[in-house]
Short mmCIF file of C-alpha atoms in Angstrom, two decimals:
data_model
loop_
_atom_site.label_atom_id
_atom_site.label_comp_id
_atom_site.label_asym_id
_atom_site.label_seq_id
_atom_site.Cartn_x
_atom_site.Cartn_y
_atom_site.Cartn_z
CA UNK S 27 -15.70 27.47 10.15
CA UNK S 28 -13.27 26.10 7.43
CA UNK S 29 -9.75 26.28 7.99
CA UNK S 30 -7.95 24.56 5.17
CA UNK S 31 -8.48 21.84 2.43
CA UNK S 32 -7.11 18.68 3.83
CA UNK S 33 -7.22 16.07 1.26
CA UNK S 34 -8.96 14.79 -1.62
CA UNK S 35 -9.51 11.01 -2.36
CA UNK S 36 -9.44 8.87 -5.17
CA UNK S 37 -10.73 5.22 -5.29
CA UNK S 38 -8.22 3.20 -7.39
CA UNK S 39 -8.52 -0.44 -8.72
CA UNK S 40 -4.80 -0.84 -8.94
CA UNK S 41 -2.88 0.72 -6.28
CA UNK S 42 0.62 -0.07 -7.56
CA UNK S 43 0.00 1.35 -10.91
CA UNK S 44 -1.58 4.48 -9.23
CA UNK S 45 1.46 4.82 -7.00
CA UNK S 46 4.02 4.48 -9.95
CA UNK S 47 2.02 7.19 -11.73
CA UNK S 48 1.79 9.77 -8.94
CA UNK S 49 5.09 9.14 -7.26
CA UNK S 50 7.54 7.92 -10.06
CA UNK S 51 5.94 9.87 -12.88
CA UNK S 52 4.61 13.07 -11.06
CA UNK S 53 6.98 13.09 -8.30
CA UNK S 54 4.58 12.94 -5.26
CA UNK S 55 5.75 11.12 -2.06
CA UNK S 56 4.05 8.72 0.14
CA UNK S 57 3.11 10.42 3.76
CA UNK S 58 1.19 7.78 5.14
CA UNK S 59 0.02 4.07 4.12
CA UNK S 60 -2.82 2.46 6.30
CA UNK S 61 -4.70 -0.72 6.11
CA UNK S 62 -7.96 0.12 7.70
CA UNK S 63 -11.17 -1.95 8.93
CA UNK S 64 -13.40 -2.30 11.75
CA UNK S 65 -16.44 -0.81 13.43
CA UNK S 66 -15.46 2.91 13.24
CA UNK S 67 -14.79 2.51 9.40
CA UNK S 68 -18.20 0.54 8.83
CA UNK S 69 -20.10 3.12 10.65
CA UNK S 70 -18.79 6.27 9.03
CA UNK S 71 -19.08 4.66 5.43
CA UNK S 72 -22.35 3.25 6.39
CA UNK S 73 -21.18 -0.11 4.81
CA UNK S 74 -20.58 -3.32 6.72
CA UNK S 75 -17.11 -5.28 6.42
CA UNK S 76 -14.99 -2.33 4.65
CA UNK S 77 -11.32 -3.12 4.09
CA UNK S 78 -9.51 -0.40 2.47
CA UNK S 79 -5.75 0.39 2.00
CA UNK S 80 -5.26 4.17 1.99
CA UNK S 81 -2.15 5.98 0.86
CA UNK S 82 -1.73 9.73 1.31
CA UNK S 83 0.63 11.44 -1.15
CA UNK S 84 2.26 14.86 -0.45
CA UNK S 85 3.96 17.51 -2.85
CA UNK S 86 6.80 19.60 -1.97
CA UNK S 87 4.56 22.54 -0.88
CA UNK S 88 1.16 22.86 0.66
CA UNK S 89 -0.73 20.86 3.13
CA UNK S 90 -3.45 19.33 0.95
CA UNK S 91 -2.75 15.76 0.31
CA UNK S 92 -3.97 13.35 -2.28
CA UNK S 93 -5.50 10.03 -0.78
CA UNK S 94 -5.69 6.96 -2.93
CA UNK S 95 -8.09 4.43 -1.52
CA UNK S 96 -7.97 0.69 -2.56
CA UNK S 97 -11.07 -1.25 -1.21
CA UNK S 98 -10.58 -5.19 -0.58
CA UNK S 99 -14.09 -5.16 0.42
CA UNK S 100 -16.56 -4.16 -0.81
CA UNK S 101 -16.08 -4.59 -4.74
CA UNK S 102 -16.12 -1.36 -6.20
CA UNK S 103 -18.16 -0.37 -9.29
CA UNK S 104 -16.22 0.98 -12.26
CA UNK S 105 -17.69 4.34 -13.84
CA UNK S 106 -16.97 5.85 -17.20
CA UNK S 107 -13.98 8.31 -17.39
CA UNK S 108 -14.99 11.54 -15.64
CA UNK S 109 -15.99 14.40 -17.94
CA UNK S 110 -15.44 17.92 -17.34
CA UNK S 111 -18.96 18.56 -18.60
CA UNK S 112 -20.95 16.61 -15.73
CA UNK S 113 -21.94 17.61 -12.38
CA UNK S 114 -19.83 16.52 -9.30
CA UNK S 115 -16.12 16.10 -8.88
CA UNK S 116 -14.52 16.36 -12.49
CA UNK S 117 -10.95 17.23 -11.91
CA UNK S 118 -8.31 18.34 -9.52
CA UNK S 119 -5.28 20.76 -10.27
CA UNK S 120 -1.54 20.57 -9.74
CA UNK S 121 0.85 23.50 -9.86
CA UNK S 122 4.02 22.47 -11.42
CA UNK S 123 7.31 24.26 -12.19
CA UNK S 124 8.26 23.11 -15.71
CA UNK S 125 5.00 21.83 -17.56
CA UNK S 126 6.84 20.91 -20.76
CA UNK S 127 8.88 18.51 -18.79
CA UNK S 128 5.84 17.32 -17.00
CA UNK S 129 4.00 16.86 -20.36
CA UNK S 130 7.02 14.90 -21.57
CA UNK S 131 6.92 12.66 -18.62
CA UNK S 132 3.24 12.05 -19.25
CA UNK S 133 3.72 11.22 -22.96
CA UNK S 134 6.58 9.01 -21.82
CA UNK S 135 4.59 7.05 -19.35
CA UNK S 136 1.58 6.46 -21.96
CA UNK S 137 -0.46 8.66 -20.14
CA UNK S 138 -3.62 10.14 -21.82
CA UNK S 139 -3.65 13.94 -22.53
CA UNK S 140 -6.20 16.09 -23.78
CA UNK S 141 -4.07 18.57 -25.50
CA UNK S 142 -0.32 19.94 -25.45
CA UNK S 143 0.09 22.86 -22.82
CA UNK S 144 -1.23 26.23 -23.98
CA UNK S 145 -0.63 29.49 -22.51
CA UNK S 146 -3.92 30.91 -20.78
CA UNK S 147 -5.66 34.13 -22.48
CA UNK S 148 -4.31 36.13 -19.52
CA UNK S 149 -0.71 35.16 -20.15
CA UNK S 150 -0.36 34.11 -16.41
CA UNK S 151 -0.01 30.32 -16.79
CA UNK S 152 0.55 27.51 -19.02
CA UNK S 153 -2.13 24.70 -18.56
CA UNK S 154 -3.01 20.99 -19.98
CA UNK S 155 -5.09 18.16 -19.01
CA UNK S 156 -4.12 14.65 -18.51
CA UNK S 157 -5.73 11.55 -16.89
CA UNK S 158 -4.11 9.15 -14.35
CA UNK S 159 -4.10 5.42 -15.07
CA UNK S 160 -7.75 5.17 -13.57
CA UNK S 161 -8.87 7.73 -16.11
CA UNK S 162 -9.18 10.78 -13.31
CA UNK S 163 -8.76 14.06 -15.06
CA UNK S 164 -5.74 16.30 -13.79
CA UNK S 165 -5.24 19.91 -14.66
CA UNK S 166 -1.44 20.76 -14.77
CA UNK S 167 -0.77 24.59 -14.09
CA UNK S 168 2.62 26.26 -14.38
CA UNK S 169 2.38 29.91 -13.26
CA UNK S 170 4.10 32.49 -15.07
CA UNK S 171 5.58 35.56 -13.55
CA UNK S 172 3.63 38.64 -14.67
#
């Protein structure tokens, strides 16, 4: 039986750039940083000689973490930017308290955004989508009081 969502992972080419974005721009904090390698990892990933740096990031609220993975071995392939119109993982959502402020920080940081924040048709939230430095789509949601 599923008890909770634990974390979701993003493979990144440039770990420091990703940390700057997620910590300095968006305000997440590093919960744990590890360098991982060895037989256990090789077995569970079904790949020999894996070496990876993992950094788990947390928000003010909630147990779910964002895990950044930077593989030192093997080399990673670079895919096209994710699209909302393809199967598989397309985006993740972050709840924020002030979307206008977050949107401004995204623009100041040179992040790609799909559109300015808009009020949802049910008037329960402001929403916009942006991309992190690796091109991953992030949905930003500011919940409004009914």
